[in-house]
Short mmCIF file of C-alpha atoms in Angstrom, two decimals:
data_model
loop_
_atom_site.label_atom_id
_atom_site.label_comp_id
_atom_site.label_asym_id
_atom_site.label_seq_id
_atom_site.Cartn_x
_atom_site.Cartn_y
_atom_site.Cartn_z
CA MET A 1 31.93 -14.69 46.48
CA THR A 2 33.62 -13.68 49.75
CA ALA A 3 35.38 -16.54 51.52
CA ILE A 4 33.94 -17.50 54.89
CA SER A 5 36.33 -17.22 57.79
CA HIS A 6 37.05 -20.42 59.70
CA LEU A 7 37.73 -18.43 62.87
CA PRO A 8 35.24 -19.01 65.70
CA VAL A 9 32.60 -16.50 66.71
CA ILE A 10 33.84 -15.13 70.03
CA PRO A 11 31.24 -14.76 72.84
CA ARG A 12 31.08 -11.16 74.00
CA SER A 13 30.14 -11.43 77.66
CA ILE A 14 28.69 -13.87 80.16
CA LEU A 15 25.85 -11.33 80.42
CA ASP A 16 24.91 -11.76 76.75
CA THR A 17 21.85 -13.83 77.59
CA ASP A 18 18.33 -13.44 78.98
CA LEU A 19 17.97 -12.19 82.53
CA ASN A 20 15.68 -15.08 83.50
CA LYS A 21 18.60 -17.49 83.12
CA PHE A 22 20.31 -15.72 86.01
CA THR A 23 17.18 -15.36 88.16
CA MET A 24 16.44 -19.06 87.65
CA GLN A 25 20.06 -19.94 88.35
CA GLN A 26 19.82 -18.18 91.72
CA ALA A 27 16.57 -20.04 92.47
CA VAL A 28 18.12 -23.38 91.51
CA LEU A 29 21.19 -22.60 93.61
CA HIS A 30 18.87 -21.91 96.56
CA HIS A 31 16.54 -24.92 96.22
CA TYR A 32 18.28 -27.57 94.08
CA PRO A 33 22.05 -26.99 94.12
CA ASP A 34 22.93 -30.66 93.64
CA VAL A 35 20.31 -31.72 91.08
CA GLN A 36 21.58 -33.06 87.76
CA SER A 37 19.96 -32.05 84.46
CA LYS A 38 19.81 -32.85 80.75
CA TYR A 39 18.82 -30.55 77.90
CA ARG A 40 18.18 -31.35 74.25
CA PHE A 41 18.19 -29.25 71.09
CA SER A 42 15.40 -29.42 68.51
CA ASN A 43 15.19 -27.96 65.02
CA ARG A 44 11.46 -27.52 64.44
CA TYR A 45 11.99 -26.91 60.70
CA THR A 46 13.60 -30.23 59.79
CA ASN A 47 13.66 -29.21 56.11
CA VAL A 48 16.35 -26.70 57.12
CA GLN A 49 19.74 -28.38 57.13
CA PHE A 50 23.15 -27.29 58.32
CA SER A 51 26.43 -27.63 56.46
CA TYR A 52 29.37 -29.46 57.97
CA GLN A 53 31.26 -26.15 57.79
CA CYS A 54 28.54 -24.53 59.93
CA PHE A 55 28.78 -27.41 62.41
CA GLU A 56 32.57 -27.10 62.66
CA LYS A 57 32.46 -23.35 63.19
CA PHE A 58 29.72 -23.75 65.79
CA ARG A 59 31.63 -26.43 67.68
CA GLY A 60 34.81 -24.34 67.66
CA SER A 61 32.92 -21.28 68.89
CA VAL A 62 31.25 -23.20 71.74
CA ALA A 63 34.73 -24.17 72.95
CA ARG A 64 35.45 -20.47 73.54
CA PHE A 65 32.75 -20.14 76.19
CA VAL A 66 35.23 -21.40 78.78
CA ASP A 67 36.98 -18.02 78.50
CA LEU A 68 33.94 -16.09 79.75
CA SER A 69 33.69 -14.73 83.28
CA LEU A 70 31.83 -11.96 85.06
CA LYS A 71 33.90 -8.77 84.97
CA ALA A 72 34.11 -6.43 87.96
CA PRO A 73 32.24 -3.53 86.26
CA GLU A 74 29.51 -5.94 85.17
CA ARG A 75 29.08 -7.18 88.73
CA GLN A 76 28.89 -3.63 90.04
CA TRP A 77 26.17 -2.85 87.52
CA LEU A 78 24.23 -6.00 88.48
CA GLU A 79 24.30 -4.97 92.13
CA TYR A 80 22.68 -1.67 91.14
CA ALA A 81 20.32 -2.76 88.35
CA CYS A 82 19.22 -6.11 89.85
CA PRO A 83 19.05 -5.63 93.64
CA TRP A 84 17.24 -8.97 94.05
CA PHE A 85 20.51 -10.81 93.44
CA SER A 86 22.10 -11.71 96.76
CA TYR A 87 25.80 -11.14 97.40
CA GLU A 88 26.16 -14.88 97.82
CA TYR A 89 24.74 -15.46 94.35
CA LEU A 90 26.88 -12.73 92.79
CA ASP A 91 29.92 -14.33 94.41
CA TYR A 92 28.86 -17.61 92.81
CA LEU A 93 28.36 -15.98 89.41
CA SER A 94 31.71 -14.20 89.70
CA SER A 95 33.43 -17.57 90.10
CA PHE A 96 31.29 -19.32 87.47
CA CYS A 97 32.82 -20.65 84.27
CA PHE A 98 31.30 -22.66 81.44
CA LYS A 99 32.45 -26.27 81.12
CA SER A 100 32.62 -27.34 77.49
CA GLU A 101 32.52 -31.03 78.42
CA GLN A 102 28.88 -30.51 79.46
CA VAL A 103 27.88 -29.91 75.83
CA SER A 104 27.82 -32.70 73.23
CA ILE A 105 27.52 -31.53 69.61
CA THR A 106 27.07 -34.10 66.83
CA PHE A 107 26.68 -33.79 63.07
CA VAL A 108 24.19 -36.21 61.46
CA PRO A 109 24.71 -36.15 57.67
CA GLU A 110 21.89 -36.72 55.25
CA THR A 111 22.03 -39.76 52.97
CA GLU A 112 22.49 -37.99 49.65
CA ASP A 113 24.93 -35.27 50.74
CA PRO A 114 27.27 -36.12 53.64
CA LEU A 115 28.28 -32.45 53.93
CA ARG A 116 24.76 -31.39 54.89
CA GLY A 117 22.53 -32.64 57.67
CA GLN A 118 21.25 -31.95 61.17
CA ILE A 119 23.04 -30.84 64.30
CA GLU A 120 22.29 -32.60 67.58
CA ILE A 121 23.05 -30.85 70.88
CA GLU A 122 22.77 -32.34 74.35
CA ILE A 123 23.72 -30.68 77.63
CA ASP A 124 24.40 -32.79 80.70
CA GLY A 125 25.48 -31.70 84.18
CA PRO A 126 24.36 -29.91 87.35
CA TRP A 127 21.19 -27.89 86.71
CA VAL A 128 22.67 -24.84 88.43
CA GLU A 129 25.51 -24.83 85.88
CA CYS A 130 23.84 -26.06 82.71
CA ILE A 131 21.01 -23.55 83.01
CA LEU A 132 23.22 -20.86 81.44
CA TRP A 133 23.93 -22.78 78.22
CA GLU A 134 20.53 -22.61 76.50
CA VAL A 135 20.18 -19.02 75.28
CA PRO A 136 23.78 -18.32 74.19
CA LEU A 137 23.92 -21.64 72.31
CA MET A 138 20.78 -20.81 70.33
CA ALA A 139 21.97 -17.26 69.64
CA LEU A 140 25.34 -18.60 68.52
CA LEU A 141 23.90 -21.25 66.20
CA ASN A 142 21.59 -18.66 64.63
CA GLU A 143 24.49 -16.30 64.03
CA ILE A 144 26.75 -18.95 62.51
CA TYR A 145 24.01 -20.43 60.30
CA PHE A 146 23.33 -17.00 58.80
CA LEU A 147 27.05 -16.34 58.49
CA VAL A 148 27.91 -19.64 56.77
CA ASP A 149 24.85 -21.37 55.28
CA ASN A 150 22.33 -18.64 54.51
CA VAL A 151 24.06 -15.43 53.43
CA ASP A 152 21.36 -13.94 51.17
CA TRP A 153 20.51 -11.11 53.56
CA ASP A 154 22.10 -8.06 55.22
CA ASN A 155 21.49 -5.66 58.08
CA ASP A 156 20.26 -2.81 55.89
CA GLY A 157 17.27 -1.21 57.46
CA GLN A 158 17.37 -2.86 60.85
CA GLU A 159 17.99 0.28 62.86
CA GLY A 160 15.77 2.68 60.97
CA ILE A 161 14.68 4.09 57.67
CA PHE A 162 16.55 7.34 58.19
CA THR A 163 19.84 5.50 58.58
CA LEU A 164 19.04 3.72 55.34
CA LEU A 165 18.43 6.93 53.46
CA GLN A 166 21.75 8.34 54.62
CA SER A 167 23.84 5.25 53.93
CA HIS A 168 22.30 4.09 50.64
CA GLN A 169 21.11 7.25 48.92
CA THR A 170 23.56 6.66 46.07
CA LYS A 171 22.35 3.09 45.53
CA PHE A 172 18.57 3.44 45.62
CA PRO A 173 16.11 6.29 45.11
CA LYS A 174 14.32 7.34 48.29
CA CYS A 175 10.96 6.18 46.97
CA TYR A 176 12.37 2.63 46.52
CA LEU A 177 13.56 2.51 50.12
CA LEU A 178 10.36 3.91 51.55
CA PHE A 179 8.32 1.37 49.64
CA HIS A 180 10.43 -1.73 50.04
CA LEU A 181 11.99 -1.37 53.50
CA PRO A 182 9.34 -0.18 55.95
CA ASP A 183 9.87 -2.95 58.51
CA THR A 184 12.66 -1.42 60.53
CA ALA A 185 13.05 -1.32 64.28
CA PHE A 186 12.48 2.43 64.38
CA LEU A 187 9.21 2.30 62.45
CA LYS A 188 7.98 -0.83 64.21
CA GLY A 189 8.70 0.78 67.56
CA LYS A 190 7.10 4.07 66.52
CA ALA A 191 3.89 2.34 65.41
CA LEU A 192 3.67 0.32 68.62
CA PHE A 193 4.62 3.11 70.99
CA GLU A 194 2.20 5.64 69.52
CA ALA A 195 -0.59 3.07 69.92
CA GLY A 196 0.20 2.80 73.63
CA CYS A 197 2.18 -0.43 73.55
CA SER A 198 4.99 -1.03 76.03
CA LEU A 199 7.67 -3.12 74.35
CA ILE A 200 10.29 -5.49 75.71
CA ASP A 201 13.08 -6.67 73.40
CA PHE A 202 13.10 -10.44 73.80
CA GLY A 203 15.11 -11.35 70.75
CA THR A 204 18.39 -12.82 72.02
CA ARG A 205 17.69 -16.50 71.40
CA ARG A 206 16.16 -15.79 67.99
CA ARG A 207 18.49 -13.05 66.72
CA ARG A 208 20.25 -13.28 63.40
CA SER A 209 23.39 -11.86 64.96
CA PHE A 210 24.55 -9.82 67.93
CA LYS A 211 24.99 -6.85 65.59
CA THR A 212 21.38 -7.18 64.47
CA GLN A 213 20.05 -7.12 68.01
CA GLU A 214 22.13 -4.08 68.87
CA LEU A 215 20.90 -2.24 65.76
CA VAL A 216 17.33 -3.08 66.76
CA ILE A 217 17.92 -1.79 70.29
CA ARG A 218 19.28 1.48 68.93
CA GLY A 219 16.31 1.93 66.64
CA LEU A 220 13.84 1.23 69.46
CA ILE A 221 15.61 3.64 71.80
CA ARG A 222 15.41 6.36 69.17
CA ALA A 223 11.71 5.71 68.56
CA SER A 224 10.99 5.70 72.29
CA ASP A 225 12.96 8.89 72.91
CA ARG A 226 10.90 10.76 70.31
CA LEU A 227 7.60 10.01 72.02
CA THR A 228 5.62 12.82 73.60
CA ASN A 229 2.52 12.24 75.70
CA HIS A 230 2.23 8.57 74.90
CA ARG A 231 1.81 5.77 77.43
CA GLY A 232 3.80 3.31 75.32
CA GLY A 233 7.55 3.04 74.95
CA LEU A 234 10.55 0.80 75.29
CA LYS A 235 10.25 -0.88 78.68
CA GLY A 236 13.62 -2.62 78.43
CA THR A 237 15.34 -5.73 77.14
CA SER A 238 15.72 -9.27 78.38
CA ASN A 239 19.38 -9.21 77.25
CA VAL A 240 21.47 -8.33 80.28
CA TYR A 241 24.58 -7.30 78.35
CA LEU A 242 22.68 -4.94 76.05
CA ALA A 243 20.86 -3.47 79.06
CA TYR A 244 24.26 -2.91 80.68
CA LYS A 245 25.77 -1.46 77.52
CA HIS A 246 22.87 0.85 76.58
CA ASN A 247 21.64 1.88 80.04
CA LEU A 248 18.33 0.05 79.71
CA THR A 249 16.19 -1.76 82.24
CA PRO A 250 16.79 -5.52 82.23
CA VAL A 251 13.36 -7.16 82.15
CA VAL A 252 12.54 -10.70 83.20
CA THR A 253 9.75 -13.15 83.85
CA VAL A 254 10.09 -16.67 85.21
CA ALA A 255 10.47 -19.14 82.32
CA HIS A 256 8.81 -22.49 81.53
CA GLU A 257 11.99 -24.25 82.58
CA TRP A 258 11.36 -23.44 86.24
CA PHE A 259 7.86 -24.95 86.21
CA MET A 260 9.06 -27.98 84.24
CA GLY A 261 11.89 -28.72 86.67
CA VAL A 262 9.78 -28.16 89.78
CA GLY A 263 7.04 -30.41 88.37
CA ALA A 264 9.46 -33.26 87.76
CA ILE A 265 11.07 -32.98 91.21
CA GLU A 266 8.09 -32.09 93.41
CA GLY A 267 5.23 -33.79 91.53
CA TYR A 268 2.26 -32.42 89.61
CA GLU A 269 -0.38 -31.98 92.29
CA HIS A 270 -0.79 -28.19 92.48
CA VAL A 271 2.42 -27.90 90.44
CA ASN A 272 1.98 -24.23 89.54
CA HIS A 273 1.32 -23.25 93.14
CA THR A 274 4.43 -25.14 94.23
CA ALA A 275 6.60 -23.49 91.57
CA LEU A 276 5.30 -20.02 92.50
CA ARG A 277 5.81 -20.66 96.22
CA LEU A 278 9.42 -21.77 95.76
CA TRP A 279 10.11 -18.81 93.49
CA GLU A 280 8.59 -16.41 96.00
CA GLU A 281 10.87 -17.75 98.72
CA VAL A 282 13.84 -16.52 96.68
CA TYR A 283 12.21 -13.27 95.47
CA PRO A 284 9.80 -12.06 98.17
CA ASP A 285 8.32 -8.58 97.73
CA THR A 286 9.84 -8.21 94.24
CA PRO A 287 6.87 -7.36 91.97
CA SER A 288 8.97 -7.03 88.81
CA LEU A 289 9.91 -10.72 89.12
CA LEU A 290 6.42 -11.93 90.01
CA VAL A 291 4.83 -12.37 86.59
CA ALA A 292 3.85 -15.99 85.99
CA LEU A 293 3.71 -17.96 82.75
CA THR A 294 0.39 -19.75 82.66
CA ASP A 295 0.93 -22.33 79.92
CA THR A 296 3.65 -24.74 81.05
CA PHE A 297 0.96 -27.29 81.85
CA SER A 298 -1.86 -25.44 80.02
CA SER A 299 -3.54 -22.22 81.10
CA GLN A 300 -6.61 -24.27 82.01
CA VAL A 301 -4.68 -26.05 84.76
CA PHE A 302 -3.04 -22.79 85.90
CA LEU A 303 -6.32 -20.88 86.21
CA ASN A 304 -7.94 -23.80 88.04
CA GLU A 305 -5.08 -23.78 90.55
CA MET A 306 -5.34 -20.00 90.80
CA SER A 307 -8.89 -20.36 92.09
CA LEU A 308 -7.68 -22.76 94.80
CA HIS A 309 -4.83 -20.52 95.99
CA PRO A 310 -6.08 -16.93 95.83
CA GLY A 311 -3.59 -15.71 98.44
CA ARG A 312 -0.67 -16.88 96.35
CA ILE A 313 -1.82 -15.44 93.05
CA GLY A 314 -2.86 -12.24 94.80
CA ARG A 315 0.78 -11.54 95.63
CA TRP A 316 1.89 -11.95 92.02
CA ALA A 317 1.88 -8.83 89.87
CA GLY A 318 0.50 -10.50 86.78
CA LEU A 319 0.49 -13.21 84.15
CA GLN A 320 2.18 -13.95 80.82
CA GLN A 321 0.62 -15.42 77.66
CA ASP A 322 3.03 -17.46 75.52
CA SER A 323 0.94 -19.90 73.47
CA GLY A 324 -2.56 -20.48 72.15
CA ASN A 325 -4.97 -17.82 70.96
CA PRO A 326 -3.88 -14.52 72.56
CA LEU A 327 -7.33 -12.98 72.14
CA LEU A 328 -8.81 -15.62 74.46
CA PHE A 329 -6.30 -14.89 77.21
CA ALA A 330 -7.32 -11.52 78.66
CA PRO A 331 -11.07 -12.34 78.88
CA ARG A 332 -10.27 -15.61 80.71
CA VAL A 333 -7.85 -13.89 83.07
CA LYS A 334 -10.28 -11.05 83.81
CA GLU A 335 -13.00 -13.57 84.65
CA ALA A 336 -10.61 -15.52 86.90
CA TYR A 337 -9.59 -12.40 88.84
CA GLN A 338 -13.19 -11.27 89.21
CA LYS A 339 -14.27 -14.66 90.56
CA LEU A 340 -11.61 -14.23 93.26
CA GLY A 341 -12.83 -10.72 94.06
CA MET A 342 -9.61 -9.14 92.77
CA ASP A 343 -9.35 -5.92 90.78
CA HIS A 344 -7.83 -6.80 87.41
CA HIS A 345 -7.19 -3.24 86.22
CA LYS A 346 -3.70 -2.89 87.70
CA ARG A 347 -2.62 -6.47 87.06
CA THR A 348 0.24 -6.88 84.60
CA LEU A 349 -0.28 -8.81 81.39
CA ILE A 350 2.68 -9.73 79.18
CA TYR A 351 2.25 -11.23 75.72
CA SER A 352 5.19 -13.04 74.14
CA ASP A 353 3.98 -15.53 71.51
CA SER A 354 5.12 -14.86 67.92
CA LEU A 355 4.10 -11.22 67.98
CA ASN A 356 4.20 -8.67 65.19
CA THR A 357 2.89 -5.12 64.95
CA GLU A 358 -0.59 -6.06 63.75
CA LYS A 359 -1.10 -8.73 66.40
CA ALA A 360 0.18 -6.50 69.22
CA LEU A 361 -2.09 -3.61 68.21
CA ARG A 362 -5.11 -5.93 68.10
CA ILE A 363 -4.31 -7.29 71.57
CA ARG A 364 -3.73 -3.77 72.93
CA ARG A 365 -7.19 -2.66 71.74
CA GLN A 366 -8.81 -5.67 73.37
CA CYS A 367 -6.99 -5.09 76.67
CA ASP A 368 -8.13 -1.46 76.64
CA GLU A 369 -11.72 -2.57 76.20
CA LEU A 370 -11.37 -5.05 79.08
CA GLY A 371 -9.77 -2.50 81.39
CA PHE A 372 -6.23 -3.92 81.66
CA GLU A 373 -3.89 -0.97 82.12
CA GLN A 374 -0.50 -2.67 82.55
CA VAL A 375 0.10 -4.50 79.26
CA SER A 376 3.50 -5.21 77.69
CA PHE A 377 4.68 -7.06 74.60
CA ALA A 378 7.85 -9.15 74.69
CA ILE A 379 8.86 -9.43 71.04
CA GLY A 380 11.69 -11.53 69.65
CA THR A 381 11.83 -12.90 66.10
CA PHE A 382 9.81 -10.03 64.58
CA LEU A 383 12.48 -7.60 65.77
CA THR A 384 15.79 -9.47 65.62
CA ASN A 385 15.19 -11.98 62.82
CA ASP A 386 12.84 -10.24 60.38
CA PHE A 387 14.76 -10.02 57.11
CA ARG A 388 14.35 -9.91 53.37
CA THR A 389 16.52 -11.62 50.80
CA ARG A 390 19.25 -9.47 49.32
CA SER A 391 19.21 -11.06 45.86
CA SER A 392 15.51 -10.69 45.08
CA GLU A 393 14.17 -7.41 43.76
CA LEU A 394 10.91 -8.22 45.55
CA ARG A 395 12.79 -8.54 48.84
CA GLU A 396 11.19 -11.88 49.68
CA ILE A 397 11.19 -13.10 53.27
CA SER A 398 14.44 -14.65 54.49
CA GLU A 399 13.11 -17.37 56.77
CA ALA A 400 14.24 -17.44 60.40
CA LEU A 401 15.42 -20.61 62.10
CA ILE A 402 12.90 -22.15 64.47
CA ILE A 403 15.08 -23.86 67.06
CA VAL A 404 14.68 -24.62 70.76
CA ILE A 405 16.67 -26.15 73.60
CA LYS A 406 14.43 -27.66 76.25
CA LEU A 407 15.02 -29.12 79.68
CA ARG A 408 14.86 -32.88 79.13
CA SER A 409 15.19 -34.18 82.70
CA VAL A 410 16.16 -33.21 86.24
CA ALA A 411 17.33 -35.64 88.91
CA GLY A 412 16.88 -38.37 86.30
CA ILE A 413 13.15 -37.59 86.00
CA PRO A 414 11.76 -36.65 82.54
CA CYS A 415 10.41 -33.11 82.13
CA VAL A 416 7.45 -32.07 80.03
CA LYS A 417 5.81 -28.91 78.76
CA LEU A 418 2.10 -29.03 77.89
CA SER A 419 1.63 -25.79 76.01
CA ASP A 420 -1.72 -24.26 75.04
CA ASP A 421 -0.55 -25.07 71.52
CA PRO A 422 -0.15 -28.89 71.27
CA THR A 423 2.48 -28.49 68.52
CA LYS A 424 4.74 -26.96 71.18
CA TYR A 425 4.55 -29.90 73.59
CA SER A 426 7.96 -31.12 74.70
CA GLY A 427 9.01 -34.30 76.47
CA ASP A 428 8.90 -37.99 75.68
CA GLU A 429 5.52 -39.34 74.63
CA ASP A 430 4.96 -41.64 77.63
CA THR A 431 5.66 -38.85 80.14
CA VAL A 432 3.42 -36.41 78.27
CA ILE A 433 0.57 -38.93 78.39
CA HIS A 434 1.19 -39.63 82.09
CA VAL A 435 1.28 -35.94 83.12
CA LYS A 436 -1.78 -35.08 81.01
CA ARG A 437 -3.69 -37.87 82.77
CA GLU A 438 -2.50 -36.73 86.21
CA LEU A 439 -3.53 -33.14 85.51
CA GLY A 440 -6.91 -34.15 84.09
CA LEU A 441 -6.18 -32.98 80.55
CA GLU A 442 -7.44 -36.14 78.82
#
């Protein structure tokens, strides 16, 4: 067995994260520059444990984030690719550096084996600074876990079946590869694109490694480039560094974190309207940034508010579904737009909840029937963490980690998320009960 290196995993760029972390950072800098925040890590699969070696390598790698800074060519590209960033914000980002003292990482050993257990992560500091920790920390922990603790996998097949045939033709007959390894980025992209699906790579926080995500990007680019006369294709990636490196469009929507923080600070009466208004003040007349998540406090509450503030929602390009039954979303949204006398056909819909090829194709057919023309699919785990075991001849599924880092509080006030899927609620129990009561969800 190959020995595992004790050297840290070196972060590649400050841009190796999701674009919405930067757009939210600019909004926080504008509205709440002095607000303090706390974040907390959660491992949703508690049966998955981490080794002490994984913990040590993770902690050592996190310490290297202090070396990251925005490079001059990266700033120049941001000015061109993301014109909504102000020069004042880019000056701020150019001077930004991670502060390792903001992150507390603790190993909690299990009773029977002190060398295995859970990792606890807490982030504490100014919201405008700590907002950049979430995505790279999750990407890093994923990469180290699958480098140290779970090594029964490899990157074979991630870019495309044709690469596999070239690189492994001496190891396996072609019929074996075609039968056992169909789930590659190229073939996934080809199936989606030819069915008219626009795809956004959203796999940074869930990726098995940086290399994996880059292989996936290459496979999707190749599949998209081969399209002729199809409305689908690769729309871009949420990963700013990979967009920069591969000449792709960086794609973003406003995240739950923004709504959660605004709700805690400003209160929950018309919370969605308030969050949209404050966002719009930073990004006026920027349709690509005006796609709203509906489920931070349930889509029911969002759509009710939408009916009370038609002028506001009329300026937003569209809506994003991220929890609950996706096949209930488009009919509800169409009805809501029609009640407001708005044409739904050109409104953007983005789906981003645990998607795979089959689910995306089913949603695409429904949206066609309902008349939605601008539909995209932001796909993460299915692209960047969809693996089979290397040791099994049956190529059994190599399970992905299900981990999150959520905003715990801002300005000392607890934050909550009331998803359309109750299993995805976040926040302390008393605050969840209080906010549900205030929003009429009980």
